[in-house]
CSV table of C-alpha atoms in Angstrom, one decimal:
chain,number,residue,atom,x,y,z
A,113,UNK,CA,175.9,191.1,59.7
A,114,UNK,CA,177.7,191.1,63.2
A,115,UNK,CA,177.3,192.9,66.2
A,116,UNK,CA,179.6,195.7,66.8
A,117,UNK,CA,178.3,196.2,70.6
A,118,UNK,CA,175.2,195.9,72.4
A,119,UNK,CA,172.7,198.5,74.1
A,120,UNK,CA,172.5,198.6,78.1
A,121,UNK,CA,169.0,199.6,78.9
A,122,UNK,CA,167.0,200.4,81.1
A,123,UNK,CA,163.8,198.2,79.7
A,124,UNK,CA,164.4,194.3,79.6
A,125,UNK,CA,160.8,193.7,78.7
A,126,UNK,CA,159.1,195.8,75.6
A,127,UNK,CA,155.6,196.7,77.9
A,128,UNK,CA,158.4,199.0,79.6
A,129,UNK,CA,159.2,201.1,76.8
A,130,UNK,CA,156.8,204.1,76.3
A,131,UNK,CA,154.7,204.0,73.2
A,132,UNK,CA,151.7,205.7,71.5
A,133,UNK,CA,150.8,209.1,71.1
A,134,UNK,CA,153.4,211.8,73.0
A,135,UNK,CA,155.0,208.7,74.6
A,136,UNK,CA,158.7,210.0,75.4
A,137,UNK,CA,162.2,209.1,74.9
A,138,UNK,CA,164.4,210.5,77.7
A,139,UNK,CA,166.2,207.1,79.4
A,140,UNK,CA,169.5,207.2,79.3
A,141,UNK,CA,171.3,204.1,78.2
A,142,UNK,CA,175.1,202.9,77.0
A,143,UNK,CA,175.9,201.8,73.9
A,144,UNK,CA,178.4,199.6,74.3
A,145,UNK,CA,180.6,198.9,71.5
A,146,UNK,CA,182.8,195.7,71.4
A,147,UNK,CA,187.2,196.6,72.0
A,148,UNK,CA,188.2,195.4,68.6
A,149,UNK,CA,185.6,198.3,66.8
A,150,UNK,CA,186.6,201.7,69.2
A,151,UNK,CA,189.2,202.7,67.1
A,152,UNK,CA,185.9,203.6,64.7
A,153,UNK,CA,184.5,205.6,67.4
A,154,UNK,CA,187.4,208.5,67.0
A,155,UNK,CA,185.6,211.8,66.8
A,156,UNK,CA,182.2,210.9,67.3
A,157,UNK,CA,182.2,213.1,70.4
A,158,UNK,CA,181.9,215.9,68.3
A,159,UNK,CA,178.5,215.1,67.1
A,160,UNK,CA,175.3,215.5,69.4
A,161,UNK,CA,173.1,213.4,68.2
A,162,UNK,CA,173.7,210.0,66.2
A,163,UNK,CA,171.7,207.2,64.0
A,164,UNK,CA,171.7,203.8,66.1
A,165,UNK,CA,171.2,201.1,63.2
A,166,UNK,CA,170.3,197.8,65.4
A,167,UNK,CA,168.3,194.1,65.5
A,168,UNK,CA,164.8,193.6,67.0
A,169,UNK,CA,166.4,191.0,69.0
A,170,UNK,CA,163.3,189.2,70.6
A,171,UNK,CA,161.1,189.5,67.5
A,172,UNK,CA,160.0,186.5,65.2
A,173,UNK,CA,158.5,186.8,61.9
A,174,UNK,CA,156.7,189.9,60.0
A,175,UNK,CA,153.1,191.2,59.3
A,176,UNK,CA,153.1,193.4,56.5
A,177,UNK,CA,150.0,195.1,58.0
A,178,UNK,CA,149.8,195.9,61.8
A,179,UNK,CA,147.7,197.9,64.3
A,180,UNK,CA,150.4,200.2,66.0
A,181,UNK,CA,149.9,201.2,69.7
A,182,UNK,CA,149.3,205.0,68.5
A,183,UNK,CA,145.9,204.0,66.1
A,184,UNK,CA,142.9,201.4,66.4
A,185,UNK,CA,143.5,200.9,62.0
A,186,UNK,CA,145.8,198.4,60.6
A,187,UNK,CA,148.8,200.0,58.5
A,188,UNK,CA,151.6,198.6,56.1
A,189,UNK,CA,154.6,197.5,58.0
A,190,UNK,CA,157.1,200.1,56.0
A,191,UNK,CA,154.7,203.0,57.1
A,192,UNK,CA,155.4,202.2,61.0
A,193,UNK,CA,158.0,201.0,62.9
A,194,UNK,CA,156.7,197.9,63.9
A,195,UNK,CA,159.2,195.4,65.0
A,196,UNK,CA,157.7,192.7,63.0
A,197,UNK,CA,159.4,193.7,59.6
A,198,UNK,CA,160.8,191.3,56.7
A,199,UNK,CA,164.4,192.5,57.9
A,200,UNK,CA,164.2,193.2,61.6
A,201,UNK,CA,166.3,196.5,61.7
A,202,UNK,CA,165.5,198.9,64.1
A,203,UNK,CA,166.7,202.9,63.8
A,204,UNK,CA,166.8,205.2,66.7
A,205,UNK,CA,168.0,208.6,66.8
A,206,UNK,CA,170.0,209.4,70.0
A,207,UNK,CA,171.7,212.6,71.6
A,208,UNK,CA,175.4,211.7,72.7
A,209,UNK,CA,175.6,212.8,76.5
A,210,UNK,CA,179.8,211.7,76.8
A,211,UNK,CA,182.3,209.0,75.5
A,212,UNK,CA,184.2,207.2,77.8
A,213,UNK,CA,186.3,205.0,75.7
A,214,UNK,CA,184.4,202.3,73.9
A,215,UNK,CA,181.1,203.2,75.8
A,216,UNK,CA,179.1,206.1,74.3
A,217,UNK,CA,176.4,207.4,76.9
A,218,UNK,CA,173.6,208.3,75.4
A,219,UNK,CA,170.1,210.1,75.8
A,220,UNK,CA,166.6,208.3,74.0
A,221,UNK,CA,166.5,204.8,74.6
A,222,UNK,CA,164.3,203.0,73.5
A,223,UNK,CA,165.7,199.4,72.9
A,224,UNK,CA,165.8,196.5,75.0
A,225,UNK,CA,168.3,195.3,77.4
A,226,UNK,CA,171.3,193.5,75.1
A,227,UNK,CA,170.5,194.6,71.8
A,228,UNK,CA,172.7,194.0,69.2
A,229,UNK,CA,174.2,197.2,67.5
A,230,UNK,CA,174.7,196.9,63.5
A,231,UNK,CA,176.1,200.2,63.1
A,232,UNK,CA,176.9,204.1,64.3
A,233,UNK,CA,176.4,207.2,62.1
A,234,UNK,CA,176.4,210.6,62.7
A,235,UNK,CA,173.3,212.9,62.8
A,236,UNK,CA,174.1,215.7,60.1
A,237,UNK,CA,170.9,217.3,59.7
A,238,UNK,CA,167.4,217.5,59.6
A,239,UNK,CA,164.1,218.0,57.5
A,240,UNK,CA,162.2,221.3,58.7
A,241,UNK,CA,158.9,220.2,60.9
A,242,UNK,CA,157.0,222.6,58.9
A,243,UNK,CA,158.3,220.7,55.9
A,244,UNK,CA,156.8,217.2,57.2
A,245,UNK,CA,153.3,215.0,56.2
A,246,UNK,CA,153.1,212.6,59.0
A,247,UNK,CA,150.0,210.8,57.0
A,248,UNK,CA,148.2,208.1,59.7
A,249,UNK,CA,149.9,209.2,62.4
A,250,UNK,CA,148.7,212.7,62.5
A,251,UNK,CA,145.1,211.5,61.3
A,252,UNK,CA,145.0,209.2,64.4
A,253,UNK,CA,146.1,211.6,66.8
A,254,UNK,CA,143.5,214.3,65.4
A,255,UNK,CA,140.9,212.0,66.1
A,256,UNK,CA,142.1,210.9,69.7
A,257,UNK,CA,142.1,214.7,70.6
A,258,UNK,CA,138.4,214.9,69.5
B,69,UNK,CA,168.5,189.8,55.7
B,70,UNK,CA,167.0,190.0,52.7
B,71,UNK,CA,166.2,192.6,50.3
B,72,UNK,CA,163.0,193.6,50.0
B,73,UNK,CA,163.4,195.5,47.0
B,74,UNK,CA,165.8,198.1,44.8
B,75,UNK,CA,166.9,201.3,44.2
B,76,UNK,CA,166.2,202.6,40.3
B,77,UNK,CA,168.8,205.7,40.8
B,78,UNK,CA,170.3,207.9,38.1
B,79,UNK,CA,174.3,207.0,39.6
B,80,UNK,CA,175.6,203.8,37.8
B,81,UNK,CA,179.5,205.0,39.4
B,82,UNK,CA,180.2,206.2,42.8
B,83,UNK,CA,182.1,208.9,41.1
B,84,UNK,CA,178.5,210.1,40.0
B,85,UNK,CA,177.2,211.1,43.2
B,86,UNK,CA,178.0,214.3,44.8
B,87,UNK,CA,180.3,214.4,48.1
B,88,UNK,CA,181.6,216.5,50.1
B,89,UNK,CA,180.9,220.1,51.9
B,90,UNK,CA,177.9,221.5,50.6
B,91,UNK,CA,176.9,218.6,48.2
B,92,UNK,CA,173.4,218.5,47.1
B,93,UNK,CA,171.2,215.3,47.0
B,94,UNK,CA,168.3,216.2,44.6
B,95,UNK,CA,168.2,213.4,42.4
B,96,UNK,CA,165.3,211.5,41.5
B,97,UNK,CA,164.8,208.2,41.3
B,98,UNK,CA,162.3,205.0,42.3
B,99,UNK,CA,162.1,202.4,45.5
B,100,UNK,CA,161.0,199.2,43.7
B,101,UNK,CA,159.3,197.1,46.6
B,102,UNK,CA,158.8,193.6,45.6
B,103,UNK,CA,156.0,192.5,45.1
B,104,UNK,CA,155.5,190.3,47.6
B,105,UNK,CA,156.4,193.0,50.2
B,106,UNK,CA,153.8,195.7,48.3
B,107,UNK,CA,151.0,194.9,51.2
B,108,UNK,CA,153.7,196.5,53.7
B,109,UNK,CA,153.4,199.5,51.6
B,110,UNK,CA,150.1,201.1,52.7
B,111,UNK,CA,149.4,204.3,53.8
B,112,UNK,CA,153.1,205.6,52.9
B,113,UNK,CA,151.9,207.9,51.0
B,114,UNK,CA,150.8,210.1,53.9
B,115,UNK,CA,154.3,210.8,54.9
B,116,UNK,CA,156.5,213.2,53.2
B,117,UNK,CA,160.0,211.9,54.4
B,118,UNK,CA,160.8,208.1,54.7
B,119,UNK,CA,164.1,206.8,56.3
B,120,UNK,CA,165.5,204.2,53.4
B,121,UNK,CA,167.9,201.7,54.8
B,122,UNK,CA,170.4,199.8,52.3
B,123,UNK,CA,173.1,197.6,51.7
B,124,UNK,CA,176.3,199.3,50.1
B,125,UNK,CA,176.6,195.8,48.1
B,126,UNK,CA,179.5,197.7,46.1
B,127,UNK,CA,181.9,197.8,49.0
B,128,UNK,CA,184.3,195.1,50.0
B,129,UNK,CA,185.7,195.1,53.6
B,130,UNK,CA,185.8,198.1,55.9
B,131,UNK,CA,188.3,200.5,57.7
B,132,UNK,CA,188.0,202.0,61.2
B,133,UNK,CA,189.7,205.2,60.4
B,134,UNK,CA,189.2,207.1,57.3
B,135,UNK,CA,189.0,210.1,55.5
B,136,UNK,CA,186.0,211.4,54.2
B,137,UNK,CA,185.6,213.8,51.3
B,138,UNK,CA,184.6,216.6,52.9
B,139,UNK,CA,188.1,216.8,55.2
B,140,UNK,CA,191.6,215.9,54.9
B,141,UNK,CA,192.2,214.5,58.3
B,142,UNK,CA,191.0,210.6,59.0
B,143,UNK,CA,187.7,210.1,61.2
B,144,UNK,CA,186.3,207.4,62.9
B,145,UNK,CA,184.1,205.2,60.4
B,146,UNK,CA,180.9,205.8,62.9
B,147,UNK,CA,181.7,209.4,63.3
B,148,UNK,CA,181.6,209.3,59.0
B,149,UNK,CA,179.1,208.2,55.9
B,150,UNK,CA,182.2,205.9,54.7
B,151,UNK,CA,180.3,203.0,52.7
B,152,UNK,CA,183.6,200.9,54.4
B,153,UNK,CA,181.7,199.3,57.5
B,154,UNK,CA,181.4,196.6,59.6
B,155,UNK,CA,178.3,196.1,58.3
B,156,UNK,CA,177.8,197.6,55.2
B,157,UNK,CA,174.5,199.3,55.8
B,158,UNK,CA,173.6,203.0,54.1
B,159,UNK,CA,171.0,205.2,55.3
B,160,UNK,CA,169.2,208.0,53.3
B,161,UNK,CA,166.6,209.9,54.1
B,162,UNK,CA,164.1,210.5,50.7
B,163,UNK,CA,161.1,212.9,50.0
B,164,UNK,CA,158.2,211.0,49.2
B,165,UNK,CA,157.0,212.6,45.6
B,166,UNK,CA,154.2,209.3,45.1
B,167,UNK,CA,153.5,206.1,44.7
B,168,UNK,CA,152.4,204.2,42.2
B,169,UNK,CA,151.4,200.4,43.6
B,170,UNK,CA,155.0,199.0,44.6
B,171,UNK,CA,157.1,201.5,43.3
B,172,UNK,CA,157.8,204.9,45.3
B,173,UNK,CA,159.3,207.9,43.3
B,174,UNK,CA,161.3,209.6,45.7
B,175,UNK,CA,163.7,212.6,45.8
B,176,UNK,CA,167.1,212.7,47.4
B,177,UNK,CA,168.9,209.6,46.3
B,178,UNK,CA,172.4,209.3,47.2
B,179,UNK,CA,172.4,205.0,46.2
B,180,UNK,CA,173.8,203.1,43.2
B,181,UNK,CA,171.4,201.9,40.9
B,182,UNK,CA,170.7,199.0,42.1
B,183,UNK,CA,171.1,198.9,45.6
B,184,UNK,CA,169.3,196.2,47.8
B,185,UNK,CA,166.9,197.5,50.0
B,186,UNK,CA,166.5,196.1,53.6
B,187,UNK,CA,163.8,198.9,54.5
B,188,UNK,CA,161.7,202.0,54.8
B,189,UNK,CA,160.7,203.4,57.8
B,190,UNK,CA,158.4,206.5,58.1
B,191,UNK,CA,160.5,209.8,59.1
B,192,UNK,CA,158.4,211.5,62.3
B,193,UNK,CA,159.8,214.0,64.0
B,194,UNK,CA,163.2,216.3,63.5
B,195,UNK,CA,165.9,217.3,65.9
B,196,UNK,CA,165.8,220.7,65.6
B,197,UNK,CA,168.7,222.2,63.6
B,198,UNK,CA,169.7,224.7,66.6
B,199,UNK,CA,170.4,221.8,68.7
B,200,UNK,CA,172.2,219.8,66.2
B,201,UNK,CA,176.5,219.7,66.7
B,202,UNK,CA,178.4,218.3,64.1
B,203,UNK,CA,181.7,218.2,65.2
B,204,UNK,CA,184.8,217.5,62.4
B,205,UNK,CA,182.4,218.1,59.6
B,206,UNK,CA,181.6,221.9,61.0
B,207,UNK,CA,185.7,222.4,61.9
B,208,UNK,CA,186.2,220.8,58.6
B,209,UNK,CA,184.1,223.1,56.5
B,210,UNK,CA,185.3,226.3,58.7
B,211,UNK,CA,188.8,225.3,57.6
B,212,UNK,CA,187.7,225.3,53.9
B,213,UNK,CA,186.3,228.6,54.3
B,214,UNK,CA,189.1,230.8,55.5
């Protein structure tokens, strides 16, 4: 596994990045993608929204059970997205705001400063919301609104 | 990176699995987590959708520009689903059927049997389809049907 670019962002530290319950995603960042991989970026401006496949950078080790931000109750590390995971991948979906060259300017943030980018695909479609169990997630949010 | 488990699929061939415009991923098969990974498992089962990243560990080397099956004009590899990447990482999103200790049955599989694992992350929220553009892959299919 290499790099093929890094993130510019506006959080260098992780108590900057919103988290929890209805904790948004709108900074606007740059993926930056190294000269000798652009020639893969051809046609991604067509596409509004990618998959950004990167490295939790700055964390050590794993716990397969974790107390997320979002709930007081301890959870197995594939049912949140913990960075403390046994392969430290993070995935974030993005919205593609413009490509200028080898920089892709994008909308949803939420990586550090200098993270390494593993990879780039397109956003093709989605499950229906009506369609999705959000299991803890939604349990601990019912009980916050209480 | 290391796997953390493998993918029990009904494809043993590439050829197997269905491509291109309108291709439907229904198949059935099983996530077998390790079992010293199993702990990470708990509480999946409240989620419906689960984001399943892989390795294609069937693919040697990659290309920048390529053509996918759904078009006849090349494409940028991060604008595409080739399995010829930089890093050779696959991601699939799978419907959660159940689990049973460290295996989860799951529905959508597009992976080799076989396939390493690297990890499983829940699937939360949607991009709603109205907002989604897809850019070759809509011109593509247009093309196909006039």
């Amino acid at each position: 596994m290499q790099p093929i670019g890094f993130v510019r962002s506006p959080y260098s530290e992780t108590s900057q990045i919103p988290k929890g319950c209805g904790a948004k995603h709108d900074a606007e960042g740059v993926l930056e993608i190294l000269p000798e991989f652009e020639e893969g970026l051809q046609d991604i401006e067509g596409f509004s929204h990618l998959f950004v496949i990167w490295t939790f950078h700055k964390a050590e080790g794993f716990a397969l059970l974790g107390k997320p931000p979002t709930d007081d109750r301890a959870h197995g590390v594939f049912a949140t997205r913990s960075p403390y995971r046994p392969n430290p991948i993070g995935l974030t979906v993005v919205q593609l705001i413009r490509r200028e060259g080898s920089s892709l300017q994008v909308r949803g943030v939420d990586m550090l400063e200098g993270t390494p980018i593993l990879d780039i695909k397109p956003y093709l479609s989605s499950i229906p919301e009506e369609k999705l169990k959000r299991g803890w997630l939604d349990e601990a949010e019912k009980r916050k609104l209480k």
